Tab-separated table of C-alpha atoms in Angstrom:
chain	number	residue	atom	x	y	z
A	181	SER	CA	7.293	-16.555	-2.499
A	182	LEU	CA	5.865	-15.634	0.744
A	183	ASP	CA	4.880	-17.626	3.713
A	184	GLY	CA	1.094	-18.237	5.391
A	185	ALA	CA	2.546	-15.815	7.935
A	186	ARG	CA	3.612	-12.957	5.746
A	187	TRP	CA	0.680	-13.220	3.678
A	188	ARG	CA	-1.515	-12.989	6.780
A	189	ARG	CA	0.436	-9.985	8.173
A	190	ILE	CA	-0.334	-8.153	4.548
A	191	GLY	CA	-3.889	-9.391	4.887
A	192	PHE	CA	-4.353	-12.046	2.261
A	193	ALA	CA	-3.933	-15.129	3.725
A	194	GLN	CA	-7.339	-16.384	2.193
A	195	ARG	CA	-6.820	-15.366	-1.448
A	196	PRO	CA	-5.762	-18.385	-3.736
A	197	ASP	CA	-4.464	-16.184	-6.080
A	198	HIS	CA	-1.444	-14.999	-5.058
A	199	GLU	CA	0.347	-14.643	-8.377
A	200	ALA	CA	-2.383	-12.449	-9.845
A	201	LEU	CA	-1.946	-10.465	-6.724
A	202	VAL	CA	1.879	-9.776	-7.062
A	203	ARG	CA	1.336	-9.199	-10.920
A	204	ARG	CA	-1.288	-6.384	-10.058
A	205	THR	CA	0.968	-4.782	-7.285
A	206	ARG	CA	3.911	-4.705	-9.574
A	207	LEU	CA	1.609	-3.202	-12.277
A	208	GLU	CA	0.299	-0.471	-9.384
A	209	VAL	CA	3.661	0.523	-8.564
A	210	ALA	CA	4.765	0.787	-12.191
A	211	GLY	CA	1.604	2.761	-12.695
A	212	THR	CA	2.464	5.365	-10.221
A	213	VAL	CA	6.002	5.508	-11.496
A	214	LEU	CA	4.897	6.514	-14.990
A	215	ALA	CA	2.243	8.652	-13.901
A	216	ALA	CA	4.998	10.433	-11.854
A	217	ARG	CA	6.903	10.791	-14.987
A	218	GLN	CA	4.328	12.046	-16.952
A	219	ALA	CA	3.335	14.535	-14.436
A	220	LEU	CA	6.896	15.803	-14.589
A	221	LYS	CA	6.137	15.983	-18.492
A	222	PHE	CA	2.984	17.456	-18.569
A	223	GLY	CA	2.159	18.925	-15.209
A	224	LEU	CA	-0.217	16.765	-13.737
A	225	ALA	CA	-0.859	12.904	-14.088
A	226	CYS	CA	-2.874	10.311	-11.913
A	227	ASN	CA	-2.776	6.545	-11.123
A	228	THR	CA	-6.060	5.538	-9.948
A	229	ALA	CA	-4.498	2.334	-8.782
A	230	GLY	CA	-1.771	3.850	-6.325
A	231	GLY	CA	-1.905	4.299	-2.694
A	232	THR	CA	-0.358	1.368	-1.303
A	233	HIS	CA	0.979	3.402	1.792
A	234	HIS	CA	1.152	0.535	4.422
A	235	ALA	CA	3.574	-1.574	2.647
A	236	HIS	CA	6.954	-0.926	4.841
A	237	ARG	CA	10.607	-1.389	3.867
A	238	SER	CA	10.788	-5.267	5.128
A	239	TRP	CA	7.295	-6.409	5.430
A	240	GLY	CA	3.756	-5.739	3.776
A	241	SER	CA	0.614	-4.467	5.510
A	242	GLY	CA	-2.960	-3.441	5.478
A	243	TYR	CA	-3.378	-4.949	2.220
A	244	THR	CA	-0.226	-3.570	0.598
A	245	ALA	CA	2.701	-5.882	-0.426
A	246	LEU	CA	4.807	-2.791	-1.890
A	247	ASN	CA	4.658	0.802	-1.457
A	248	ASP	CA	4.037	2.545	-4.865
A	249	LEU	CA	4.369	6.212	-3.323
A	250	ALA	CA	7.799	5.568	-1.766
A	251	VAL	CA	9.301	3.337	-4.451
A	252	THR	CA	8.618	6.088	-6.951
A	253	ALA	CA	9.704	8.942	-4.784
A	254	LYS	CA	12.996	6.953	-4.223
A	255	LEU	CA	13.514	6.234	-7.628
A	256	LEU	CA	13.187	9.574	-9.078
A	257	LEU	CA	15.119	11.198	-6.428
A	258	GLU	CA	17.809	8.413	-7.063
A	259	GLU	CA	17.614	9.228	-10.835
A	260	GLY	CA	17.805	12.983	-10.250
A	261	ALA	CA	14.787	13.487	-11.759
A	262	VAL	CA	13.762	15.486	-8.742
A	263	SER	CA	15.443	16.898	-5.737
A	264	ARG	CA	12.535	17.338	-3.586
A	265	VAL	CA	9.023	15.140	-3.318
A	266	LEU	CA	6.208	16.109	-1.397
A	267	VAL	CA	4.146	12.723	-0.485
A	268	CYS	CA	0.559	14.132	0.299
A	269	ASP	CA	-1.399	11.426	1.648
A	270	LEU	CA	-5.308	11.993	2.719
A	271	ASP	CA	-5.904	8.399	3.273
A	272	VAL	CA	-8.573	7.921	6.332
A	273	HIS	CA	-5.452	5.935	7.614
A	274	GLN	CA	-2.000	6.942	8.499
A	275	GLY	CA	0.839	6.441	5.542
A	276	ASP	CA	2.807	4.496	7.982
A	277	GLY	CA	4.735	2.611	5.525
A	278	THR	CA	5.705	5.351	3.442
A	279	ALA	CA	6.345	7.132	6.339
A	280	GLU	CA	9.160	4.314	7.658
A	281	ILE	CA	10.668	3.730	3.705
A	282	LEU	CA	11.312	7.612	3.914
A	283	ALA	CA	11.914	8.476	7.234
A	284	ASP	CA	15.769	9.008	6.436
A	285	GLU	CA	15.428	10.759	3.131
A	286	PRO	CA	15.849	14.377	3.470
A	287	ARG	CA	14.494	14.835	-0.085
A	288	ALA	CA	11.377	13.655	0.478
A	289	PHE	CA	8.621	15.059	2.846
A	290	THR	CA	5.627	12.726	4.331
A	291	LEU	CA	2.460	14.774	5.329
A	292	SER	CA	-0.216	12.403	6.323
A	293	VAL	CA	-3.857	13.711	7.139
A	294	HIS	CA	-5.958	10.820	8.720
A	295	CYS	CA	-8.154	9.535	11.250
A	296	GLN	CA	-6.230	9.464	14.555
A	297	ASN	CA	-8.315	6.283	16.003
A	298	ASN	CA	-7.977	3.990	13.108
A	299	PHE	CA	-5.737	1.425	11.526
A	300	PRO	CA	-2.525	1.364	11.982
A	301	PHE	CA	-2.978	2.566	15.562
A	302	GLY	CA	-3.780	0.551	18.789
A	303	PHE	CA	-4.581	-2.733	17.383
A	304	ARG	CA	-4.149	-5.812	19.852
A	305	GLY	CA	-1.605	-8.412	19.150
A	306	MET	CA	0.035	-5.874	16.108
A	307	ASP	CA	2.683	-4.520	18.659
A	308	HIS	CA	4.651	-3.730	14.964
A	309	LEU	CA	2.026	-1.255	14.244
A	310	GLY	CA	1.346	2.385	15.083
A	311	LYS	CA	5.093	3.140	15.629
A	312	ASP	CA	5.808	5.607	12.452
A	313	GLU	CA	5.964	8.678	12.097
A	314	SER	CA	5.489	11.267	9.024
A	315	ASP	CA	7.294	14.252	8.771
A	316	LEU	CA	3.981	15.567	9.637
A	317	ASP	CA	1.444	13.490	11.131
A	318	VAL	CA	-2.198	15.408	11.301
A	319	GLY	CA	-4.748	12.755	13.434
A	320	LEU	CA	-8.164	14.110	13.030
A	321	SER	CA	-11.151	12.801	15.036
A	322	ARG	CA	-13.542	10.096	14.316
A	323	GLY	CA	-16.503	11.785	12.904
A	324	THR	CA	-14.654	15.198	11.705
A	325	ASP	CA	-16.834	16.731	9.485
A	326	ASP	CA	-16.290	18.480	6.024
A	327	GLU	CA	-15.659	22.102	7.594
A	328	GLY	CA	-13.178	20.449	10.187
A	329	TYR	CA	-11.362	18.376	7.405
A	330	MET	CA	-11.179	21.370	4.907
A	331	ALA	CA	-9.584	23.305	7.923
A	332	ALA	CA	-6.853	20.771	8.406
A	333	LEU	CA	-6.000	20.752	4.950
A	334	GLN	CA	-5.709	24.324	4.208
A	335	GLN	CA	-3.539	24.689	7.473
A	336	HIS	CA	-1.241	22.148	6.670
A	337	ILE	CA	-0.929	21.787	2.950
A	338	PRO	CA	0.038	24.887	1.836
A	339	ALA	CA	2.516	25.328	4.758
A	340	ALA	CA	3.893	22.027	3.644
A	341	LEU	CA	4.260	23.272	0.163
A	342	ASP	CA	5.881	26.803	1.017
A	343	SER	CA	8.472	25.506	3.490
A	344	PHE	CA	9.465	22.238	1.440
A	345	GLN	CA	9.429	23.630	-2.133
A	346	PRO	CA	8.837	20.113	-3.712
A	347	GLU	CA	9.371	19.700	-7.240
A	348	LEU	CA	6.764	16.695	-7.377
A	349	VAL	CA	3.943	16.013	-5.160
A	350	LEU	CA	2.574	12.602	-5.055
A	351	TYR	CA	-0.818	12.454	-3.775
A	352	ASP	CA	-2.603	9.775	-2.124
A	353	ALA	CA	-6.393	10.725	-2.133
A	354	GLY	CA	-7.497	7.694	-0.159
A	355	VAL	CA	-10.866	6.091	-1.254
A	356	ASP	CA	-12.235	5.821	2.837
A	357	VAL	CA	-12.437	9.390	4.224
A	358	HIS	CA	-15.784	10.192	3.602
A	359	VAL	CA	-17.910	9.936	6.981
A	360	ASP	CA	-19.758	6.863	6.339
A	361	ASP	CA	-17.001	4.955	5.164
């Protein structure tokens, strides 16, 4: 059980259903592990509940208690199911937790394309945020249009794939990259 301060740090201090939230989060992580295993077997799979990239090794953040991407990458690497994993994070927010958890894992490469002036950067009273670095962070200006966004993707994703040669890509599509989000 977490104390009130930890629930606030995650972002859920006002929620009365912590037990349901924990269960949902655990199922979300299991779903990403299952989707990754299915992708290895069939070539492609999806977990629409995944993408909890703000949770760090020692603490949750940004409404995420557990990091499904990092857990999945570490588990499959440890099991020997893959030897290299690329986490391609295209959420509008940097995948700070994923970057921190996988920072010392040479078999994982983290690529985050995000708004450079958004959570987790520059929040008053939250000095613990905005310090984690992905293997490749691509910070875009607020209001980047489709052409600029696509140019960034076309520049960085093929280069990461070519240089790292992953056996599995864990893709966080994000749900908030639209200009009106």
